[in-house]
Coordinates of C-alpha atoms and ligand atoms in Angstrom, one line a residue:
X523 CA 9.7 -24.8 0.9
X524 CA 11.8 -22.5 -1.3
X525 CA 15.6 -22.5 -0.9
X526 CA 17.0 -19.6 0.2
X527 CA 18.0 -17.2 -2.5
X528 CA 21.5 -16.9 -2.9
X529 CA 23.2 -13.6 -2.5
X530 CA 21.6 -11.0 -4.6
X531 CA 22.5 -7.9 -5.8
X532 CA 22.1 -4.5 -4.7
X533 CA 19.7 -3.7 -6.7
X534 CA 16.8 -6.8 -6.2
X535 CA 14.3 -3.7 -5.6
X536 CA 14.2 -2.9 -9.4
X537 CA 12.3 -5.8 -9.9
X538 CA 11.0 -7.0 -6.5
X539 CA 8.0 -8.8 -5.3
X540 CA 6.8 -7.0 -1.9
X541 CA 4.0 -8.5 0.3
X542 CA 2.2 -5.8 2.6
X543 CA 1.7 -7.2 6.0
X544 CA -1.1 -5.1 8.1
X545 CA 0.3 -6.8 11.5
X546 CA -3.0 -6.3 13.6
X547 CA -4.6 -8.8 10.6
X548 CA -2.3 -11.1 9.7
X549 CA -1.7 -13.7 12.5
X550 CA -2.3 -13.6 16.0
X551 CA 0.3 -15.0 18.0
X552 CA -0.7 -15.0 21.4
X553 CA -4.7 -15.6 21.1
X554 CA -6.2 -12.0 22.0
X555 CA -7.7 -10.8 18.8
X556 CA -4.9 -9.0 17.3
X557 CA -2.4 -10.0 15.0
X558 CA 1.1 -9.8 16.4
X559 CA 5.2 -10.2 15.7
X560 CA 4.5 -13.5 17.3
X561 CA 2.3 -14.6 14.4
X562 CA 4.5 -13.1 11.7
X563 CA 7.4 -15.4 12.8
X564 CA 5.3 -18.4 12.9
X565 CA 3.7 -17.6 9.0
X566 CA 7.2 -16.5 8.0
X567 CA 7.6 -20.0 6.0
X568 CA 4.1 -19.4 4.4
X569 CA 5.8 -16.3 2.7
X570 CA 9.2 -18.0 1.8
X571 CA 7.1 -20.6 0.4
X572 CA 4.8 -17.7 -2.1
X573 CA 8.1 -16.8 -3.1
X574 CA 7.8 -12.9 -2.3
X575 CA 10.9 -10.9 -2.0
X576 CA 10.5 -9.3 0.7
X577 CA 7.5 -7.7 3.2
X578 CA 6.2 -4.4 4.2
X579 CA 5.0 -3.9 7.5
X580 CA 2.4 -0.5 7.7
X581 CA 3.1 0.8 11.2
X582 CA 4.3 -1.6 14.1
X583 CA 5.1 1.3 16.2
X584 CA 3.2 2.3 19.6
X585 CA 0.5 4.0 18.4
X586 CA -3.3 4.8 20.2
X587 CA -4.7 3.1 16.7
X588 CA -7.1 5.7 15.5
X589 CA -5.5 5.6 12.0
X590 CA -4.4 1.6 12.1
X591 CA -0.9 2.9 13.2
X592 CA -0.8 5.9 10.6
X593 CA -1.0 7.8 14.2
X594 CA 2.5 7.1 15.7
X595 CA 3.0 7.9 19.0
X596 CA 6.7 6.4 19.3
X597 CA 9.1 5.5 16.7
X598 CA 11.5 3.5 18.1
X599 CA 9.1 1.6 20.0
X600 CA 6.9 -1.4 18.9
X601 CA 3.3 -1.5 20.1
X602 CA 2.7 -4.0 23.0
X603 CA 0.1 -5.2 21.1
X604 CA 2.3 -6.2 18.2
X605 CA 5.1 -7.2 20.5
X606 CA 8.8 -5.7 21.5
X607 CA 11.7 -4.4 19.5
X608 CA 13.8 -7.2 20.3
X609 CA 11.3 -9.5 18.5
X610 CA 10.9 -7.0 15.5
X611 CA 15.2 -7.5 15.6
X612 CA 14.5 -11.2 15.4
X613 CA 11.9 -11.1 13.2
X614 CA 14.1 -9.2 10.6
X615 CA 16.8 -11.6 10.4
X616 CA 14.6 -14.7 10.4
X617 CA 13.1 -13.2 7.3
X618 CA 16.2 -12.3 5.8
X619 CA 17.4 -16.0 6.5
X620 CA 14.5 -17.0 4.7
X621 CA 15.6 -14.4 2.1
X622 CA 13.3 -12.2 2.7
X623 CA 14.4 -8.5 3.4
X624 CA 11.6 -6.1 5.6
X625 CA 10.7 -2.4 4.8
X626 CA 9.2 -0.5 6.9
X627 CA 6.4 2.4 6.7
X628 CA 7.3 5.7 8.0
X629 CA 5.1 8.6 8.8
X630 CA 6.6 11.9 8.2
X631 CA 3.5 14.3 7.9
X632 CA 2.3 13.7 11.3
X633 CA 2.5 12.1 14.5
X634 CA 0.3 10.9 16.7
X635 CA -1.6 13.4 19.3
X636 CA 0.2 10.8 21.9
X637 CA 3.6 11.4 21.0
X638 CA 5.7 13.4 23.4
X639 CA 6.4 16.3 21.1
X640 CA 2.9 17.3 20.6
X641 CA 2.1 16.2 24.6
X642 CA 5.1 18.8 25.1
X643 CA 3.6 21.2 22.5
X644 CA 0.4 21.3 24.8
X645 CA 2.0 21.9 28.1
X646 CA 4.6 24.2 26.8
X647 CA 1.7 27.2 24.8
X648 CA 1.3 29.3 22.6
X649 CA 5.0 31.1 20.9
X650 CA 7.1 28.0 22.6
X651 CA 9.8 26.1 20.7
X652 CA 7.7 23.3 21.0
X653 CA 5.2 24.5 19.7
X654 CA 7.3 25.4 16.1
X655 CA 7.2 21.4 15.4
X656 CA 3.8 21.5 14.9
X657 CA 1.7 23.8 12.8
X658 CA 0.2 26.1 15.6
X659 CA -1.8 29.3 15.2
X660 CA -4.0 31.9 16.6
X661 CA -7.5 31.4 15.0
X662 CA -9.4 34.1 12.5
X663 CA -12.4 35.8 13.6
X664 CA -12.4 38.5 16.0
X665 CA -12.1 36.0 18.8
X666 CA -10.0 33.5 17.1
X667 CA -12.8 31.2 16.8
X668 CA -12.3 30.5 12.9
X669 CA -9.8 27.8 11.5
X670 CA -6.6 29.9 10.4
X671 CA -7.1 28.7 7.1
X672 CA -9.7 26.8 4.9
X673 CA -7.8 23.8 3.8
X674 CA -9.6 20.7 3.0
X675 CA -8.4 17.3 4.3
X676 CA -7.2 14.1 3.3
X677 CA -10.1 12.5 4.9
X678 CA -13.1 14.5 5.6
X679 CA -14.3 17.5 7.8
X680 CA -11.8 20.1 8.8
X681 CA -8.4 20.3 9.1
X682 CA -7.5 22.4 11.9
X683 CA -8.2 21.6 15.9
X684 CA -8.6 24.4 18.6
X685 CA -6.4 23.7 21.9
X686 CA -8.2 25.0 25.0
X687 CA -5.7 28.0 25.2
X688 CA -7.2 29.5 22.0
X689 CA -4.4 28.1 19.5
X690 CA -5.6 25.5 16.4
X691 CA -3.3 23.3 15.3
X692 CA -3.0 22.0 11.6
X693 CA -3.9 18.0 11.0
X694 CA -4.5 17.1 7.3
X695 CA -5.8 13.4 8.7
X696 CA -7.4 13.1 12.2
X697 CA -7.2 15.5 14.8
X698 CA -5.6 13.1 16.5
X699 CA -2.7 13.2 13.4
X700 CA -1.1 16.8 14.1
X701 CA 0.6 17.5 11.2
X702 CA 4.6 18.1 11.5
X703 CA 6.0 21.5 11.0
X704 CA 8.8 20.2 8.2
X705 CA 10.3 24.2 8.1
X706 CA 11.5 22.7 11.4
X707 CA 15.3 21.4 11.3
X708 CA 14.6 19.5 14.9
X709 CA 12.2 18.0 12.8
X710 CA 14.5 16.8 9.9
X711 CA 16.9 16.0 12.4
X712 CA 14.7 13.3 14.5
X713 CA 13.5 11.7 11.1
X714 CA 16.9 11.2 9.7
X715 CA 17.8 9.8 13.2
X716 CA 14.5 7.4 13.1
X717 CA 15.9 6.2 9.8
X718 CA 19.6 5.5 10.6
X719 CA 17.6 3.4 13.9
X720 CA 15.9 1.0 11.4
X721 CA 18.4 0.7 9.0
X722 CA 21.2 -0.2 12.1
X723 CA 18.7 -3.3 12.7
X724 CA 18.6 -4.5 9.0
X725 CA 15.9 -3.5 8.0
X726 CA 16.1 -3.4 3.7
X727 CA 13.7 -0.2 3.2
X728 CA 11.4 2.6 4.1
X729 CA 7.7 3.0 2.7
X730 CA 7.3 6.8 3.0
X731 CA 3.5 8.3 3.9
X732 CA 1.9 10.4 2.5
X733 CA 5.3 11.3 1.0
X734 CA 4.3 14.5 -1.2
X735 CA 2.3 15.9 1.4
X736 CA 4.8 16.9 4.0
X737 CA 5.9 20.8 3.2
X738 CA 3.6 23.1 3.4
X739 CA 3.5 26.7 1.3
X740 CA 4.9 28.9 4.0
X741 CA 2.2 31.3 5.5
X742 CA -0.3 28.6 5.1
X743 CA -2.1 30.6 2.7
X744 CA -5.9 29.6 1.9
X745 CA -6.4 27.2 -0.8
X746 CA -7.2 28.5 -4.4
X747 CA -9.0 25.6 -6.9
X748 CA -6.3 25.2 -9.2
X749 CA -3.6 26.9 -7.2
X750 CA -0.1 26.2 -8.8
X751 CA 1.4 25.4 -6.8
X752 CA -1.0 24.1 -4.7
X753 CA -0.5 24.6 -0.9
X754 CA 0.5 21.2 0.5
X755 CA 1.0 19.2 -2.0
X756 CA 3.8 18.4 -4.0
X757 CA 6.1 21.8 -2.6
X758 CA 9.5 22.3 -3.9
X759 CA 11.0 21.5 -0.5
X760 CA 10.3 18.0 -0.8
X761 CA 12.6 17.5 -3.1
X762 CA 15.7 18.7 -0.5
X763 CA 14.6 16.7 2.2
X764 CA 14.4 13.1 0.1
X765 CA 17.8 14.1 -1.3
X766 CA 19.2 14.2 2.6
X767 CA 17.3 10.6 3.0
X768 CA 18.7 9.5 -0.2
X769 CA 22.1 10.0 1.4
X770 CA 21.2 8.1 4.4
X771 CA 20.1 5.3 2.0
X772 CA 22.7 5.0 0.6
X773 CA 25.3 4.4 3.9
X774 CA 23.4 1.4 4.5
X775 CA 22.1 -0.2 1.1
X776 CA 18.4 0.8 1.7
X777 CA 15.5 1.7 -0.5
X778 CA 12.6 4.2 -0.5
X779 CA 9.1 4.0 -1.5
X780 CA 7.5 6.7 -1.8
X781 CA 3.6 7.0 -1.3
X782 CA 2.9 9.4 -3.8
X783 CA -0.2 10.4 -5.4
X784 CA 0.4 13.1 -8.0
X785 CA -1.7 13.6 -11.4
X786 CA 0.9 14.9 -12.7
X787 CA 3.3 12.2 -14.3
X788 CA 6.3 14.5 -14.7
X789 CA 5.8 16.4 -11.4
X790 CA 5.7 12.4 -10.0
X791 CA 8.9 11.6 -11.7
X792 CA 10.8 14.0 -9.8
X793 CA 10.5 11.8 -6.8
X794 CA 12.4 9.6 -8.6
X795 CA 15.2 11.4 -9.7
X796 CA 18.7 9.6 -9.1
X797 CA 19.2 11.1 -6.1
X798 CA 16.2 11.3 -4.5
X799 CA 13.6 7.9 -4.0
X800 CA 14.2 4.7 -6.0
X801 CA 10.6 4.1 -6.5
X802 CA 7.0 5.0 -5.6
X803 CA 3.9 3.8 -5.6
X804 CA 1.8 3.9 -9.1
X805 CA -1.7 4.0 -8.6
X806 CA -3.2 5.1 -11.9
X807 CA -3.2 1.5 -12.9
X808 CA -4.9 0.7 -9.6
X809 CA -7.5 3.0 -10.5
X810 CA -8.5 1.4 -13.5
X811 CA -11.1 -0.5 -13.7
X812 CA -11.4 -3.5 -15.7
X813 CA -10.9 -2.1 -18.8
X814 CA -8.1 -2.9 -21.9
X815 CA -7.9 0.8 -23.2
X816 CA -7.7 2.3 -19.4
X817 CA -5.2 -0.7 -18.5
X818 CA -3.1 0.2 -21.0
X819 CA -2.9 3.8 -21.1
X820 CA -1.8 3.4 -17.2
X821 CA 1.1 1.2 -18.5
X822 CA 2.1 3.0 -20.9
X823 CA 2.1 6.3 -19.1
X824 CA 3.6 4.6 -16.3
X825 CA 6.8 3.4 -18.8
X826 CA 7.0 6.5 -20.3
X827 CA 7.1 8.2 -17.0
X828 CA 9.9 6.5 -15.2
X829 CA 12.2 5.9 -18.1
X830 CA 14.0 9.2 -18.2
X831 CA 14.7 9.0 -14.5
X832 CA 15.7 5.7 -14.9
X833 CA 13.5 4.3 -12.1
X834 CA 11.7 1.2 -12.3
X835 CA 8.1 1.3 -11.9
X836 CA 5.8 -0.5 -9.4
X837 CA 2.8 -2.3 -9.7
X838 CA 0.0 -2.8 -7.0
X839 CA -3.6 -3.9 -7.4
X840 CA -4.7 -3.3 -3.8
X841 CA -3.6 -2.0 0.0
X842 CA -5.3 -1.6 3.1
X843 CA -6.8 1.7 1.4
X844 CA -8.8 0.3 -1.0
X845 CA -11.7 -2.1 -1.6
X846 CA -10.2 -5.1 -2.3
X847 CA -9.7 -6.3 -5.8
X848 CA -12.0 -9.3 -6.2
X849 CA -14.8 -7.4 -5.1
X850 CA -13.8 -3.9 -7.4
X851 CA -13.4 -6.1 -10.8
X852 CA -17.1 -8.0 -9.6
X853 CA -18.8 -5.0 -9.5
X854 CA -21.0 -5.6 -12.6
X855 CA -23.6 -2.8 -13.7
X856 CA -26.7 -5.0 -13.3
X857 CA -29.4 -2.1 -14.2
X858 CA -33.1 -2.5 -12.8
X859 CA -33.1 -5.7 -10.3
X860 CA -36.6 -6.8 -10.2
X861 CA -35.1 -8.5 -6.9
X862 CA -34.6 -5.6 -4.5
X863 CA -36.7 -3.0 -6.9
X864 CA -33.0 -0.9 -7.2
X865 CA -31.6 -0.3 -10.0
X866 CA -27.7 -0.4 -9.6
X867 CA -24.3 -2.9 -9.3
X868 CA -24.4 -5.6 -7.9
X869 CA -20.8 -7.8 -7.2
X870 CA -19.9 -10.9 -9.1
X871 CA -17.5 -12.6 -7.0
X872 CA -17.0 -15.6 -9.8
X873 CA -16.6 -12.9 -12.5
X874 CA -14.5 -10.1 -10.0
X875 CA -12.2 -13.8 -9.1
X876 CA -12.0 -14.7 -13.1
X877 CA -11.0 -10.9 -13.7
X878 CA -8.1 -10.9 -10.5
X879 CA -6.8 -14.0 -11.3
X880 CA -6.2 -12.4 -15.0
X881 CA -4.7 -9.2 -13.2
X882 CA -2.6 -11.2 -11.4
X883 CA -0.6 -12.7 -14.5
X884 CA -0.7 -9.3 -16.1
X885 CA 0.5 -7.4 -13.2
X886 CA 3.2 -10.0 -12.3
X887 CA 4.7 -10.0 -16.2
X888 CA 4.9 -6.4 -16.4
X889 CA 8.8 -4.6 -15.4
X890 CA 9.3 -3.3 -12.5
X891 CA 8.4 -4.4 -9.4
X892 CA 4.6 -5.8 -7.5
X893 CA 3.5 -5.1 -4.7
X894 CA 0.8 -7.5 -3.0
X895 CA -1.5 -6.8 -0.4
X896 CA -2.2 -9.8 2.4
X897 CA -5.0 -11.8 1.6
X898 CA -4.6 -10.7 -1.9
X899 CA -3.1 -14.0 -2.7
X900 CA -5.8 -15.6 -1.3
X901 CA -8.3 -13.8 -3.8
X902 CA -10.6 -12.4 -0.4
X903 CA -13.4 -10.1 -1.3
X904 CA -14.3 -7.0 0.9
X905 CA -16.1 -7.9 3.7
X906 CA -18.8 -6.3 4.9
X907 CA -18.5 -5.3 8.4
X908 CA -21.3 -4.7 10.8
X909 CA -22.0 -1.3 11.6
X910 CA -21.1 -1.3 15.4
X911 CA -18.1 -3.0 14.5
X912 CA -16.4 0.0 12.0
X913 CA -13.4 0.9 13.0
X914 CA -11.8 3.2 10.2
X915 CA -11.6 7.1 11.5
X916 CA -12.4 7.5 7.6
X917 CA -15.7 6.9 8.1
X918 CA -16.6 8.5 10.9
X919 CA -15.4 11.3 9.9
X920 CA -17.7 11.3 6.5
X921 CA -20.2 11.4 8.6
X922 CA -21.3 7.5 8.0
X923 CA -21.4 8.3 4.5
X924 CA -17.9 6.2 3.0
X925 CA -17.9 2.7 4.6
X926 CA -14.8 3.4 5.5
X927 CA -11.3 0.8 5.0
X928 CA -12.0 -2.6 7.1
X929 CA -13.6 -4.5 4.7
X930 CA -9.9 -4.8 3.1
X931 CA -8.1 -5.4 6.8
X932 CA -10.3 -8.0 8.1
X933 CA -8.3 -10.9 10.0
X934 CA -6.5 -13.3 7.7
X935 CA -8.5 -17.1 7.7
X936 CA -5.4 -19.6 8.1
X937 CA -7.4 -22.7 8.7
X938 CA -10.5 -23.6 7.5
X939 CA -12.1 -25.7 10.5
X940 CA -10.6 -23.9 13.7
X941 CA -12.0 -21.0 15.6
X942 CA -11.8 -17.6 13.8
X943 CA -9.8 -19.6 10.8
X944 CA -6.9 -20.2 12.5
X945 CA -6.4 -16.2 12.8
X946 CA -5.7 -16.8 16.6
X947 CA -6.9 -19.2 19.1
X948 CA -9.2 -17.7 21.9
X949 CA -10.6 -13.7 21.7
X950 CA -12.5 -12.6 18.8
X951 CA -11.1 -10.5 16.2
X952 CA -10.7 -7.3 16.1
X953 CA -12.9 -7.2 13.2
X954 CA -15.1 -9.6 12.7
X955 CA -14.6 -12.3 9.7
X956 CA -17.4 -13.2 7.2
X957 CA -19.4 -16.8 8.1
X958 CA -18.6 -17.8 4.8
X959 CA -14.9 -17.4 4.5
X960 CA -14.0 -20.9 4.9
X961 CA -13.5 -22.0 1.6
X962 CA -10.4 -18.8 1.4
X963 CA -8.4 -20.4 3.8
X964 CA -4.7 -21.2 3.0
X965 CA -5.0 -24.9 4.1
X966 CA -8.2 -25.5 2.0
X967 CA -6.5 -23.4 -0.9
X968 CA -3.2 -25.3 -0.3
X969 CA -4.6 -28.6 -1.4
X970 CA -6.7 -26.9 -4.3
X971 CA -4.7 -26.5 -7.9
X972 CA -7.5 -24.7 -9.4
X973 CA -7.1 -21.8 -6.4
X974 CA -6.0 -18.3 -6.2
X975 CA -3.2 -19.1 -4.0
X976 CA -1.5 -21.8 -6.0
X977 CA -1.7 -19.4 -9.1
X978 CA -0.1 -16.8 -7.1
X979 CA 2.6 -19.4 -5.6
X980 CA 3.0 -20.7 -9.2
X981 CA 3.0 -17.1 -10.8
X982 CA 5.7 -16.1 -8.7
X983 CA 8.2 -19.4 -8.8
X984 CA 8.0 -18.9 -12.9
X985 CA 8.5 -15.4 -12.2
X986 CA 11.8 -16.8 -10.3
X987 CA 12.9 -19.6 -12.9
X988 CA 12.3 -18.2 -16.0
X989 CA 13.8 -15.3 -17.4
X990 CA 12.2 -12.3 -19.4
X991 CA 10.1 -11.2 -16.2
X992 CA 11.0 -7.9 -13.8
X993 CA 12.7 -4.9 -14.6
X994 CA 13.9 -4.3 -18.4
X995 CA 12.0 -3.8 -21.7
X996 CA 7.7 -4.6 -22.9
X997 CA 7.0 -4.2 -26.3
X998 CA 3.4 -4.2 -27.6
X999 CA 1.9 -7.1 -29.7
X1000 CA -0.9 -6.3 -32.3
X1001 CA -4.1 -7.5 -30.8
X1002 CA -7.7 -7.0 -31.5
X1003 CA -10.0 -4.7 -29.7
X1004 CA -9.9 -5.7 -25.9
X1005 CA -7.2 -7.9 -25.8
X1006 CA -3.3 -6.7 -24.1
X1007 CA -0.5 -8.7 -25.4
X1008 CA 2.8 -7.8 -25.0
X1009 CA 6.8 -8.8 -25.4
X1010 CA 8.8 -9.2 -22.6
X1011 CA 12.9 -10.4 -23.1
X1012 CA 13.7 -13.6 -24.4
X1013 CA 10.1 -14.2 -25.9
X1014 CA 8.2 -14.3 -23.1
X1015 CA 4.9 -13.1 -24.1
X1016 CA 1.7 -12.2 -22.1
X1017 CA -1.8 -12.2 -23.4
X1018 CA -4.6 -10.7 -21.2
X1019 CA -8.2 -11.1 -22.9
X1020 CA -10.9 -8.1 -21.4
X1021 CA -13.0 -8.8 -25.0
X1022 CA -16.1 -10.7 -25.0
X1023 CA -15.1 -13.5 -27.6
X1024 CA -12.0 -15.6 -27.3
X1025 CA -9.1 -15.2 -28.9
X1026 CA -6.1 -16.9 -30.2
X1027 CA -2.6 -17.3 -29.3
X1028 CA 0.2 -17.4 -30.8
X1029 CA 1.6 -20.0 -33.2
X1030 CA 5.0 -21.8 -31.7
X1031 CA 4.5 -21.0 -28.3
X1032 CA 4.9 -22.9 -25.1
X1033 CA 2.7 -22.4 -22.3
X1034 CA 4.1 -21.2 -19.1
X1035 CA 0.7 -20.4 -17.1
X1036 CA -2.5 -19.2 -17.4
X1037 CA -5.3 -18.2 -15.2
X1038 CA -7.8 -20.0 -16.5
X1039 CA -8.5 -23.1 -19.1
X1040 CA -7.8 -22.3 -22.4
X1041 CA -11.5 -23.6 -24.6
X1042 CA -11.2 -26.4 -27.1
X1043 CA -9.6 -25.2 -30.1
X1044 CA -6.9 -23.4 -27.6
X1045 CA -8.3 -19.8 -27.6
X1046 CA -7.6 -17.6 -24.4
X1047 CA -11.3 -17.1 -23.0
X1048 CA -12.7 -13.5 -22.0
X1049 CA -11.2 -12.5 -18.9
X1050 CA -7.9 -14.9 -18.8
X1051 CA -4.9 -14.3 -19.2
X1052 CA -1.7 -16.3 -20.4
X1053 CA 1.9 -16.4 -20.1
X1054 CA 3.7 -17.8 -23.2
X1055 CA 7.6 -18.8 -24.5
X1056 CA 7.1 -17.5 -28.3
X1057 CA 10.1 -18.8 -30.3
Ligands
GLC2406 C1 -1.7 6.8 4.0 C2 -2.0 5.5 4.6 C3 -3.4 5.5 5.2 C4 -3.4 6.5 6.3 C5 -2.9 7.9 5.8 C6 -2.6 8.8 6.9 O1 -2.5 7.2 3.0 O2 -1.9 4.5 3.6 O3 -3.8 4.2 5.7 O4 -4.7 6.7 6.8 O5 -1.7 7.8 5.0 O6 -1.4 8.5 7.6

């Protein structure tokens, strides 16, 4: 296992590796389906040994589970289903002995339907003080039976829910999300408050949700296409409230991440303003697909975006949003298939593997900091999940139409020869894991040098020992058409082939790692990647 890092300095998030743990898949402690604190603890090694930095947790609060969590019914509570707070405590500063610091994922735009404001809300009616933390309002339509407004939402269908004494309240998710009315000062008070309680037990950071979504234009005024700006997203007022957090921050040595998704790179760059977040998550690169011109046009935006704030940027090739990465880079446009009579794309797991592996090396080599997503490491593909057995509110809501998010958060396989892979010993998962996962397991990849796990533990022990990688300057290399190779300090070079030919590398170099064999005369193959010492 890896020592212990010694103490580092304050500012290890500039160039931090973060693992996302999605609890309810990522051990099972106590054997009833459902990944736990319990089964964190006992993999807690496992992560020290990867090498990551520290973990995320998406929410570990009590929660009904409609949204995975997103729905939070009480803050300062863990669900029974995950565990207790005291083993959250514990589980904090086992990590952080294993020098691994914890963030946690906060949910400011709404709570859950459960949670005793918005129980209180209902009981209390129409024009109460309860009712002012929440987005309540008499309906349109001469008898209030229209929405009060025609806002779209973050997931499909309608964003407003009537109450049976007439009202409608405002949810941009589920209706079982009520949105939080942010105008409210109760309401900044009880977040600052939820903050100081996670910081007091160690915990290193705070993901923020849905982070540029929580103000909202006051009036609720209809949405205009192309309203500037528009009416809840990305409002001035934001910017006060994270400077208020910022201050809370900065009492106890924490860090933000922000979750925000904003087209516009300077509007995003606010965020990160000195004062305000010290990072957020950059998904334009995520977006890409497996292509050198789109890859690097995300990079370089991404740079040129954070430098004048000063912030370091963040890296992430997947979450437990979006179809997992091995399965996105596979999807191969196959045209007519005489086969099934469709024309269409098929996935090519060997070829979407090939192309993550690459992605890895890239991602990992550029500054700033990576997150990765559980099971990312192990290089899993989406799985398919059975229709009866969807769980995702995003899909229902579509009206069957998205497949929703649970082929990405399917149960972690541990062991490749016990029940359910070693997820947990006795009930079935919570979502059921593919027949043919075997071969992803740790323990099989564990013993395999040629697997996505030891690139991924190798990756990040280099990324450790040697210096050049993490926050600080890239420089672009000449390359031909389809190839990214770039400077990082101290001649450490990285050369990431998404032409059709092979290429070659350059002269004096010493090879550090590279996702794949290099062929015979020592050209980097189409979709490999290398990391070199150039002296
Ligand atoms: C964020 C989360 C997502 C959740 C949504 C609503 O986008 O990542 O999982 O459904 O917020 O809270």
């Amino acid at each position: 296992m890896a020592a212990p890092l010694p103490p580092s300095p304050d500012d290890w998030w500039r160039d931090a590796v973060i693992y996302q743990i999605y609890p309810r898949s990522f051990a099972d402690g106590d054997g009833d389906g459902t990944g736990d604190l319990a089964g964190v603890r006992a993999k807690l090694p496992y992560l020290a040994e990867l090498g990551v930095d520290a973990v995320w947790f998406t929410p570990w609060y009590a929660s009904p589970l409609v949204d995975g969590g997103y729905d939070v019914a009480d803050y300062r509570t863990i669900d029974p289903a995950f565990g207790t707070l005291a083993e959250a405590e514990k589980l904090i500063s086992e990590a952080r002995d294993l020098g691994i610091r914890t963030i946690v994922d906060i949910v400011p735009n709404h709570v859950s339907d459960q949670h005793a404001w918005f129980r209180a809300a209902l009981a209390a009616g129409p024009g109460s003080a309860e009712r002012e933390r929440f987005h309540f309002r008499p309906g349109r339509g001469p008898e209030g039976e229209l929405p009060p407004n025609d806002w779209p939402s973050q997931f499909s269908g309608t964003t407003w829910t009537r109450v049976p004494d007439g009202e409608w309240y405002l949810h941009l998710f589920t209706p079982e999300q009520p949105d939080l009315n942010w105008a409210n000062p109760e309401v900044r008070h009880e977040h600052e408050e939820v903050l100081r309680f996670w910081f007091e037990r160690g915990v290193a950071g705070v993901r923020i949700d849905s982070a540029a979504l929580l103000a909202k234009a006051p009036g609720l005024p209809d949405f205009v296409e192309g309203a500037d700006p528009h009416p809840y997203i990305d409002q001035d007022e934001l910017h006060d409230i994270y400077r208020a957090w910022r201050t809370i921050a900065d009492e106890y040595g924490g860090v933000f991440v922000g979750e925000v998704w904003l087209p516009d790179s300077e509007r995003f760059a606010r965020y990160l303003r000195p004062d305000e977040l010290h990072t957020a998550f950059n998904f334009n690169f995520l977006a890409c697909p497996w292509d050198a011109d789109c890859l690097r046009r995300a990079i370089e935006d991404t740079l040129a975006e954070h430098a004048p704030v000063g912030a370091p940027a963040t890296w992430v090739l997947c979450n437990h949003d979006v179809t997992r990465t091995v399965t996105r880079y596979g999807r191969a446009d196959t045209g007519f298939d005489f086969a099934t009579k469709v024309f269409g794309t098929r996935t090519d797991l060997a070829l979407g593997t090939r192309r993550s592996r690459a992605a890895a090396l890239l991602t990992l080599a550029l500054p700033g900091s990576v997150y990765l997503y559980q099971g990312e490491e192990l290089g899993l593909p989406e799985a398919d999940i059975p229709h009866g057995r969807i769980q995702d509110p995003m899909h229902f809501r579509s009206g069957g139409t998205d497949p929703g998010r649970d082929g990405c958060r399917v149960p972690m396989p541990w062991a490749a020869d016990e029940p359910h892979y070693g997820f947990g010993t006795e009930a079935e998962p919570w979502l059921p894991q593919p027949d043919d996962w075997s071969g992803y397991a740790v323990d099989r990849q564990t013993a395999d040098p040629g697997s996505m796990l030891t690139l991924y533990r190798d990756a990040l022990r280099l990324r450790r020992s040697e210096t050049g990688f993490g926050d600080g300057p890239l420089s672009w290399l000449p390359a031909p058409e389809g190839v990214l190779s770039f400077a990082r300090p101290d001649g450490l070079v990285c050369v990431v082939n998404l032409s059709t030919g092979a290429v070659g590398l350059p002269a004096h170099h010493a090879r550090l790692l590279s996702s794949g064999p290099l062929d015979d005369e020592g050209r980097l193959p189409q979709d490999t990647a290398v990391w070199l010492r150039v002296r």
